[in-house]
PDB file of C-alpha atoms in Angstrom:
ATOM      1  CA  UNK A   1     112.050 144.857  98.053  1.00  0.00           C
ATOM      2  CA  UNK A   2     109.150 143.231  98.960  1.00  0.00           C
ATOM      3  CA  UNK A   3     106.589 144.605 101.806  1.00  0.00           C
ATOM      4  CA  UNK A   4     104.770 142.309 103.834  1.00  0.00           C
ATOM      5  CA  UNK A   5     100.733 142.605 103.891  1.00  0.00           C
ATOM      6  CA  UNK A   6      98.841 145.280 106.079  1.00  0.00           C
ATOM      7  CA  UNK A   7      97.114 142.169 107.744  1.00  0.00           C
ATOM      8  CA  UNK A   8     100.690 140.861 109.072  1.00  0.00           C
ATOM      9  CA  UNK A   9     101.800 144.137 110.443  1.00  0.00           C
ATOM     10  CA  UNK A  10      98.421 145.506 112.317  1.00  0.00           C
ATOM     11  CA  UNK A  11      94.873 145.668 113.405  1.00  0.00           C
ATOM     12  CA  UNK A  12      93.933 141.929 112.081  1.00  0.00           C
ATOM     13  CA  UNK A  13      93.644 138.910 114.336  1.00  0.00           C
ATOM     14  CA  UNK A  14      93.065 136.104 112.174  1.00  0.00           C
ATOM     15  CA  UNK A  15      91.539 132.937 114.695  1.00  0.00           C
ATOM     16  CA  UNK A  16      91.467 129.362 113.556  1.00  0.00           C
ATOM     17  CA  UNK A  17      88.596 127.398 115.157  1.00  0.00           C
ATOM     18  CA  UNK A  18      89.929 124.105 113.448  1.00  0.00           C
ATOM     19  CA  UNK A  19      93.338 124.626 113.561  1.00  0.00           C
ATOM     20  CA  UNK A  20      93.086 126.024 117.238  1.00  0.00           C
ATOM     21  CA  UNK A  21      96.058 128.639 115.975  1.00  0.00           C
ATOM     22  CA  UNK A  22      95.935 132.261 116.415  1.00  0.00           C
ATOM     23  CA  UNK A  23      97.839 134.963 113.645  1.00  0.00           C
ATOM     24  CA  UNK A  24      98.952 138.171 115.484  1.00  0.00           C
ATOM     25  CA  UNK A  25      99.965 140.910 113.820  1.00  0.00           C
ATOM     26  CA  UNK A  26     103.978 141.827 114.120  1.00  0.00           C
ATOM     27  CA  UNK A  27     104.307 146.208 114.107  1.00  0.00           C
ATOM     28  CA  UNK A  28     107.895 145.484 114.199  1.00  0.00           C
ATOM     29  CA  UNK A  29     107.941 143.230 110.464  1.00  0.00           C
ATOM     30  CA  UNK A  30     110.762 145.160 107.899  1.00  0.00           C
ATOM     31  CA  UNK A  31     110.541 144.623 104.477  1.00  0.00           C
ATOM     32  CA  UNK A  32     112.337 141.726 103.003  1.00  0.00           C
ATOM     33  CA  UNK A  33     115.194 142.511 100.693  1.00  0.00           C
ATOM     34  CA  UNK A  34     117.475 141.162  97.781  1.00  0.00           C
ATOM     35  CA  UNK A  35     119.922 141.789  95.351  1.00  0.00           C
ATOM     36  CA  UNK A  36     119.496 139.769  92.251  1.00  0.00           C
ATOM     37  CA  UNK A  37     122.185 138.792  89.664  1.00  0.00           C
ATOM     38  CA  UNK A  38     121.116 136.970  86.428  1.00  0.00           C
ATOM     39  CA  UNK A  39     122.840 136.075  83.432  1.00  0.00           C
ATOM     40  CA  UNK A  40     121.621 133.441  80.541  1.00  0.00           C
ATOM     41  CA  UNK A  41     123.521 132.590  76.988  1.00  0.00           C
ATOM     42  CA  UNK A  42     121.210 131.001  74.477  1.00  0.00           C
ATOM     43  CA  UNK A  43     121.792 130.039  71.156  1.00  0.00           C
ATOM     44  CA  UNK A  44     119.059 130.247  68.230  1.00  0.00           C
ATOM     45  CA  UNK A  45     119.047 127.971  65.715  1.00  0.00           C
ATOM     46  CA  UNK A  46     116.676 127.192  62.452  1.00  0.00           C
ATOM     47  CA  UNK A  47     113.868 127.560  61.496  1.00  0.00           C
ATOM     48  CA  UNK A  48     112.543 127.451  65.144  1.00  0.00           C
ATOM     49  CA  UNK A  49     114.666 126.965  67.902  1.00  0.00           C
ATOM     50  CA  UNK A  50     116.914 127.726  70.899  1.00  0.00           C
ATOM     51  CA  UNK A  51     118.777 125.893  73.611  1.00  0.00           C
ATOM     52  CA  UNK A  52     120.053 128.363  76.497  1.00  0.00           C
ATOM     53  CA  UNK A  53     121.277 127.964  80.229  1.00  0.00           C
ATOM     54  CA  UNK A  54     121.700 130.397  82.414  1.00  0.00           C
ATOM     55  CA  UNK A  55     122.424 131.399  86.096  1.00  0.00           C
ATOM     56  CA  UNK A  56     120.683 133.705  89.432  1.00  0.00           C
ATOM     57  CA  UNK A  57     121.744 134.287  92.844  1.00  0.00           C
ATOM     58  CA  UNK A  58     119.383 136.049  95.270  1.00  0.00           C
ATOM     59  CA  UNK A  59     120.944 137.531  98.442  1.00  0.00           C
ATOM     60  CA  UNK A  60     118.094 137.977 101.043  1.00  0.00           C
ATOM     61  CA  UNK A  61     118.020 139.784 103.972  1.00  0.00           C
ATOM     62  CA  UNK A  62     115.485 140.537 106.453  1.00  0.00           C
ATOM     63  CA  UNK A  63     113.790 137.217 105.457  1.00  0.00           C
ATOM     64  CA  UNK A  64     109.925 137.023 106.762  1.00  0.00           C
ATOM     65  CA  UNK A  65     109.122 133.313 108.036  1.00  0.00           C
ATOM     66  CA  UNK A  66     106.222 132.311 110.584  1.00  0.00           C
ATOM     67  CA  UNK A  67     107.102 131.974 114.302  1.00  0.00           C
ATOM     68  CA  UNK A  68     105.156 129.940 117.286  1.00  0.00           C
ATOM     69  CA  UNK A  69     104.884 132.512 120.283  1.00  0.00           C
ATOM     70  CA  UNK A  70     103.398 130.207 122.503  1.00  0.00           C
ATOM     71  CA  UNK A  71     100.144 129.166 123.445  1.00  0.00           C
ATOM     72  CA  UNK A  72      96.736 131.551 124.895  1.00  0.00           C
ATOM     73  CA  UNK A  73      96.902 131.023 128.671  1.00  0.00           C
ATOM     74  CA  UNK A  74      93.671 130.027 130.463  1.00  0.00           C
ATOM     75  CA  UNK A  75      91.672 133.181 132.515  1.00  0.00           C
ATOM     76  CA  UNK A  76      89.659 135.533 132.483  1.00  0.00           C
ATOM     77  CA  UNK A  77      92.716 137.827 131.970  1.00  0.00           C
ATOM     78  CA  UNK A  78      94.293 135.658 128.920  1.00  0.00           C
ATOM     79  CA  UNK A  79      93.863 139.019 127.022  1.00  0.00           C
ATOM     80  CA  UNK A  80      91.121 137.262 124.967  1.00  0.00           C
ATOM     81  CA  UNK A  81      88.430 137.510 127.830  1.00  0.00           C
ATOM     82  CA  UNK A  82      88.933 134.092 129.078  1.00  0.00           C
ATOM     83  CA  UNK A  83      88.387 132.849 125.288  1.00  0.00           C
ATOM     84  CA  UNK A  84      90.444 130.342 123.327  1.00  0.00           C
ATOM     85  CA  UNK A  85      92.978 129.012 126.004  1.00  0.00           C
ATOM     86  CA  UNK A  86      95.031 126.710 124.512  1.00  0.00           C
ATOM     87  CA  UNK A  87      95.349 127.904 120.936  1.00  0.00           C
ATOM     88  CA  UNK A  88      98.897 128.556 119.549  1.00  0.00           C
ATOM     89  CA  UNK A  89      99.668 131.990 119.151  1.00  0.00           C
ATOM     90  CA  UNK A  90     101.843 132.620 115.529  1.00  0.00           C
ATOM     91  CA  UNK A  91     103.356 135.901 113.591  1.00  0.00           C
ATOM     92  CA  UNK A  92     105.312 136.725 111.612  1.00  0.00           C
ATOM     93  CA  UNK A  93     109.440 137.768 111.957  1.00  0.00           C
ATOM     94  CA  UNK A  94     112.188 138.375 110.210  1.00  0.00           C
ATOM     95  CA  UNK A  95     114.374 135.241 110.437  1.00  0.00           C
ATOM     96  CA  UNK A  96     117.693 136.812 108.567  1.00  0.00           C
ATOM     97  CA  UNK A  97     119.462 136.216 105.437  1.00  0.00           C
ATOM     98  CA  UNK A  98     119.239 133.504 103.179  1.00  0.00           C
ATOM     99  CA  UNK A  99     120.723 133.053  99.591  1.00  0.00           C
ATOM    100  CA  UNK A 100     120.086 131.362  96.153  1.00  0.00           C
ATOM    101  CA  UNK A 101     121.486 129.856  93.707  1.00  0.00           C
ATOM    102  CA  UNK A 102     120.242 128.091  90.903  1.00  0.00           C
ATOM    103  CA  UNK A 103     120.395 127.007  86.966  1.00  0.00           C
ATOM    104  CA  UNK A 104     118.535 126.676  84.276  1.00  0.00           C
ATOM    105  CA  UNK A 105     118.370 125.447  81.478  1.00  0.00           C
ATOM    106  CA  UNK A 106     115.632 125.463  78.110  1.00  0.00           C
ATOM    107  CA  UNK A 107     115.110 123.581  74.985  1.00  0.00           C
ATOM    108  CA  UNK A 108     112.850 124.178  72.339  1.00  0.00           C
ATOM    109  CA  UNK A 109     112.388 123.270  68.572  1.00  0.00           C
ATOM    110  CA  UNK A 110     110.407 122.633  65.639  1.00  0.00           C
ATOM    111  CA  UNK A 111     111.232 119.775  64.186  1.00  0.00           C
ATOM    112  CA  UNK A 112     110.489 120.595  60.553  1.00  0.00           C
ATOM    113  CA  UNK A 113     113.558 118.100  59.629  1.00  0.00           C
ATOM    114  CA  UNK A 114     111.760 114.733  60.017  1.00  0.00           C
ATOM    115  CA  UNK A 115     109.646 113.310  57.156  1.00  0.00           C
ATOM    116  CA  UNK A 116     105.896 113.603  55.981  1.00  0.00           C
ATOM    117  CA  UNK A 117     103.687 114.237  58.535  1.00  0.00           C
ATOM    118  CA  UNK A 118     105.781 114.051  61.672  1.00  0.00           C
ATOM    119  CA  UNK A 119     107.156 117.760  60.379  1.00  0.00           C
ATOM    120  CA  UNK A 120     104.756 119.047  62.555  1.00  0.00           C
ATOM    121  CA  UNK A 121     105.959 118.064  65.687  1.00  0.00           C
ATOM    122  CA  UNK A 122     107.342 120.761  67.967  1.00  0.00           C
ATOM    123  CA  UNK A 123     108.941 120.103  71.385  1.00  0.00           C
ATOM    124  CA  UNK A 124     110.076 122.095  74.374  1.00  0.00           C
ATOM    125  CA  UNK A 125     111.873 120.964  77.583  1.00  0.00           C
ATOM    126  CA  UNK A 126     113.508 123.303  80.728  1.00  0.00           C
ATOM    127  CA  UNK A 127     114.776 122.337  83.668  1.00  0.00           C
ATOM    128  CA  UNK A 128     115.420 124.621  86.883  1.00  0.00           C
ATOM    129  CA  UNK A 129     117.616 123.343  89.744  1.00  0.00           C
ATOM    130  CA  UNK A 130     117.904 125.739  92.922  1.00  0.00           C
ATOM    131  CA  UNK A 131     120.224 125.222  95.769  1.00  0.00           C
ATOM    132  CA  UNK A 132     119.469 127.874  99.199  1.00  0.00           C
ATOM    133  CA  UNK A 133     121.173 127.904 102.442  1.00  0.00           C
ATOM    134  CA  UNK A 134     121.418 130.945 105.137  1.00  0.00           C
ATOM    135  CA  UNK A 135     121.300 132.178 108.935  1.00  0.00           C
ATOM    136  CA  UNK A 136     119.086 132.949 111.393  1.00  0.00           C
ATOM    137  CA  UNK A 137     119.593 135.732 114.098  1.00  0.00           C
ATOM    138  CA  UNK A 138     122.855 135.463 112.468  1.00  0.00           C
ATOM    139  CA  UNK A 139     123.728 132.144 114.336  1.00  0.00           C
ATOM    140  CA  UNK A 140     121.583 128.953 112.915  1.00  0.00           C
ATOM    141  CA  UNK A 141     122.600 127.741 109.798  1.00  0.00           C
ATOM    142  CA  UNK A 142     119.233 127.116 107.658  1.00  0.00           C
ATOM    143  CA  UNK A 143     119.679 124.218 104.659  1.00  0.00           C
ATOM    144  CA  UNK A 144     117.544 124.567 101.617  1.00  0.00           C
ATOM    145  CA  UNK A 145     114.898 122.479 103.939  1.00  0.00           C
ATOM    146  CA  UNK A 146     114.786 125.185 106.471  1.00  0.00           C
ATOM    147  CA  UNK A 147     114.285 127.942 104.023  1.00  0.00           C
ATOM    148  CA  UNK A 148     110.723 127.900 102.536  1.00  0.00           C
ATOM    149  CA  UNK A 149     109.038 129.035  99.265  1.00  0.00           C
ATOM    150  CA  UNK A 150     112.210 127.434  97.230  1.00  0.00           C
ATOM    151  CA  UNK A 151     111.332 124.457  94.957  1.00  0.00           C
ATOM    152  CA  UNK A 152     115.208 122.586  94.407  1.00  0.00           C
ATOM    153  CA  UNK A 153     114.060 120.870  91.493  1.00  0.00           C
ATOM    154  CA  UNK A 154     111.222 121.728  89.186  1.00  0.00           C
ATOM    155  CA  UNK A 155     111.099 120.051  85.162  1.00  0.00           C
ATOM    156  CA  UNK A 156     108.216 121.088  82.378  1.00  0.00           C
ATOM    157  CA  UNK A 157     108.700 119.174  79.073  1.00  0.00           C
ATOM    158  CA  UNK A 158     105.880 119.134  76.014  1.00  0.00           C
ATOM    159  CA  UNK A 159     105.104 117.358  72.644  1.00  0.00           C
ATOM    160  CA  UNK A 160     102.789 119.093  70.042  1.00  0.00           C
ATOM    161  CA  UNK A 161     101.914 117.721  67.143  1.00  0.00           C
ATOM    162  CA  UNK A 162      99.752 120.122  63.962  1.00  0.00           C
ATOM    163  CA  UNK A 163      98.666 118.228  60.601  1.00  0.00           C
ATOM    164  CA  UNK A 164      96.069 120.371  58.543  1.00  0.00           C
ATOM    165  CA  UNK A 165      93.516 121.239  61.628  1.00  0.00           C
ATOM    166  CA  UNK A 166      93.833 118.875  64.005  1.00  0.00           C
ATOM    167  CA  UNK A 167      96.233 119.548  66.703  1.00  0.00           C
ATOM    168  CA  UNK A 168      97.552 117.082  69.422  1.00  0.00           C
ATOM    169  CA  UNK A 169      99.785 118.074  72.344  1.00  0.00           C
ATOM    170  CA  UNK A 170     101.409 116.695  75.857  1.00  0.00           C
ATOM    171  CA  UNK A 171     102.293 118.416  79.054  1.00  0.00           C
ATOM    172  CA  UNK A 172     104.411 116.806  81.594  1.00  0.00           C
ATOM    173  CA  UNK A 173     105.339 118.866  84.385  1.00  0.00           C
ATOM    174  CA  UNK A 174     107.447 118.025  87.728  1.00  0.00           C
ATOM    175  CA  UNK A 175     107.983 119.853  90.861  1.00  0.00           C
ATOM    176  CA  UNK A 176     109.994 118.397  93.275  1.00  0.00           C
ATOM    177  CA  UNK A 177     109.313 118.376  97.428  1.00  0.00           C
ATOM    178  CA  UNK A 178     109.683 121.758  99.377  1.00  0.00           C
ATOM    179  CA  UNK A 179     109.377 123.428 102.795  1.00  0.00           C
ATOM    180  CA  UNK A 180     106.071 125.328 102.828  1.00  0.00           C
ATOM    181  CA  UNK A 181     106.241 126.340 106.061  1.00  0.00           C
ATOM    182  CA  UNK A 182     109.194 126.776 108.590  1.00  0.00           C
ATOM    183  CA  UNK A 183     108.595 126.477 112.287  1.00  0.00           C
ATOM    184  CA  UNK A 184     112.204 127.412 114.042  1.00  0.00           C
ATOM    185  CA  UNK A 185     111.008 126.777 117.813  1.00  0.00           C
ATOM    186  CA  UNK A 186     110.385 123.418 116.560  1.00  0.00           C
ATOM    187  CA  UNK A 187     111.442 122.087 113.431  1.00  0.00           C
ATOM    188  CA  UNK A 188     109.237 119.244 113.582  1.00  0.00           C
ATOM    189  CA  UNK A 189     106.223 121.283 113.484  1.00  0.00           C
ATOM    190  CA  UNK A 190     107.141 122.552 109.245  1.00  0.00           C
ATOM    191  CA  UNK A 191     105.583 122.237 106.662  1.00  0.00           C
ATOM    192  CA  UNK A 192     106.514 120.714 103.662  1.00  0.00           C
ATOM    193  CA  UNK A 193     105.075 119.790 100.150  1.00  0.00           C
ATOM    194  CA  UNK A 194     105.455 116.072  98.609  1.00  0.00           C
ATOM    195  CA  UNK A 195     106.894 116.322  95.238  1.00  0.00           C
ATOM    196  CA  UNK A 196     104.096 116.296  92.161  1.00  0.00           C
ATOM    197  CA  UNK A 197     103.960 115.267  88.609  1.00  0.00           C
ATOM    198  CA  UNK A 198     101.191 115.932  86.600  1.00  0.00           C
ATOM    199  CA  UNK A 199     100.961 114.760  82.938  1.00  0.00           C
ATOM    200  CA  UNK A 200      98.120 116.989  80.316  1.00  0.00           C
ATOM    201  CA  UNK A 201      96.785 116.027  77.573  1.00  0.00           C
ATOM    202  CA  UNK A 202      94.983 118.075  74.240  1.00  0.00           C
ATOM    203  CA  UNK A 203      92.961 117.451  71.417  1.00  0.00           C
ATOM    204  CA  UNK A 204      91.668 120.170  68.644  1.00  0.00           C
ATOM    205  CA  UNK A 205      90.245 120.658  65.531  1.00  0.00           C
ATOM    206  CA  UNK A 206      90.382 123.816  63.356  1.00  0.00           C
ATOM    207  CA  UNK A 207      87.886 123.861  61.218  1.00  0.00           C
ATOM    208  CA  UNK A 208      87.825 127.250  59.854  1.00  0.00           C
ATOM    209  CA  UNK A 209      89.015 130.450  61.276  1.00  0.00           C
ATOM    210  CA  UNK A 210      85.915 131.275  63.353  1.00  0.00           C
ATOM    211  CA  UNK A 211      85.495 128.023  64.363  1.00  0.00           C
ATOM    212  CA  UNK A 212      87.092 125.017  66.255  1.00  0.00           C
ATOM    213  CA  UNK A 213      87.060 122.644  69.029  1.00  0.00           C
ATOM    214  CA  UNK A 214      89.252 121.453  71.507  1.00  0.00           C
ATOM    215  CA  UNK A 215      89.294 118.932  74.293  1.00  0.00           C
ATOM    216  CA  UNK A 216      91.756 118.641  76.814  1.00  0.00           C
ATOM    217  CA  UNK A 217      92.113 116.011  79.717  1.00  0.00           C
ATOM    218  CA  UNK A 218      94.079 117.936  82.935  1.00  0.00           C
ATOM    219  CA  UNK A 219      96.131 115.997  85.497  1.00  0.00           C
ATOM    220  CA  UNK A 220      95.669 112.636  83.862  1.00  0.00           C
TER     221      UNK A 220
END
């Protein structure tokens, strides 16, 4: 279960002098809901590793996704004392059910089995692919680019590298395009997120064990 904030069900307006929007409040907002399933096999191997896939479904009901009311009439009667006429009015409702499914799958290893120096190397690699579909009012079919908060394809993979003190390691990380924001009076109005990669990079050196250094370089 998961309850929606005080602020969305009462007593705050929230007004947007640059976005010209307006949040009310919903009394009426229920709770969203799901039943999960999850199941993973992973095998372990030596002296440090493990590959593994496994599986979820999420069956949501009651989903909570922002809704256009309208827009503030002009008056002195608006019900804002004549104040910000023209500025779209938004809450919050509960949209329906949705459901998802999605995969993963995780590598990891040490890779003690190459020669000299490169025994130090360690890499890591997952994967997660998510696939969501559902209804609305129990009559509007919503695709996985109607539903939002679900990323369909997000990737992390990393190279370390330890000889003596110094330590080297890579981060590449993916996350692939995603609905942010669902309008259902008008679709064209959403929100969505371009898909990212980012790429980190570390440095260190242990010099004792009290003292050492690092340097990293984010989003390179």
């Amino acid at each position: 279960i998961s309850r929606p904030a005080v602020g969305k069900l009462g007593g705050v307006w929230v007004f947007n002098e640059t976005a010209l929007t307006v949040n009310v409040p919903n009394p009426d907002l229920r709770p969203e809901r799901s039943r999960n399933l999850s199941g993973r096999l992973a095998y372990y191997f030596e002296p440090v590793g493990m590959v593994s896939v496994g599986y979820f479904q999420k069956n949501i009901r009651d989903y909570i996704v922002s809704n256009v009311l309208g827009l503030v009439p002009s008056g002195a009667d608006n019900g804002y004392n004549g104040d910000y006429a023209g500025y779209t009015l938004r809450s919050q409702t509960n949209a329906g059910g949705a459901r998802i499914d999605g995969w993963e799958f995780s590598y990891q290893q040490q890779l003690t089995f190459l020669p000299g120096q490169l025994r130090g190397l360690a890499a890591s690699f997952n994967y997660s692919w998510i696939e969501t579909h559902g209804l609305r009012g129990g009559t509007r079919y919503l695709t996985r680019r109607d539903v939002a908060g679900f990323i369909p394809h997000t990737a992390n993979a990393s190279l370390r590298w330890n000889y003596r003190g110094f330590s080297t390691r890579l981060l590449y990380n993916f996350s692939g395009e995603y609905t942010t924001s669902f309008n259902a009076t008008n679709p064209g109005l959403s929100i969505y997120r371009y898909s990212m990669k980012t790429l980190n990079v570390g440095f260190g050196y242990q010099y004792k064990p009290g003292l050492g250094v690092t340097f990293d370089i984010s989003n390179l």
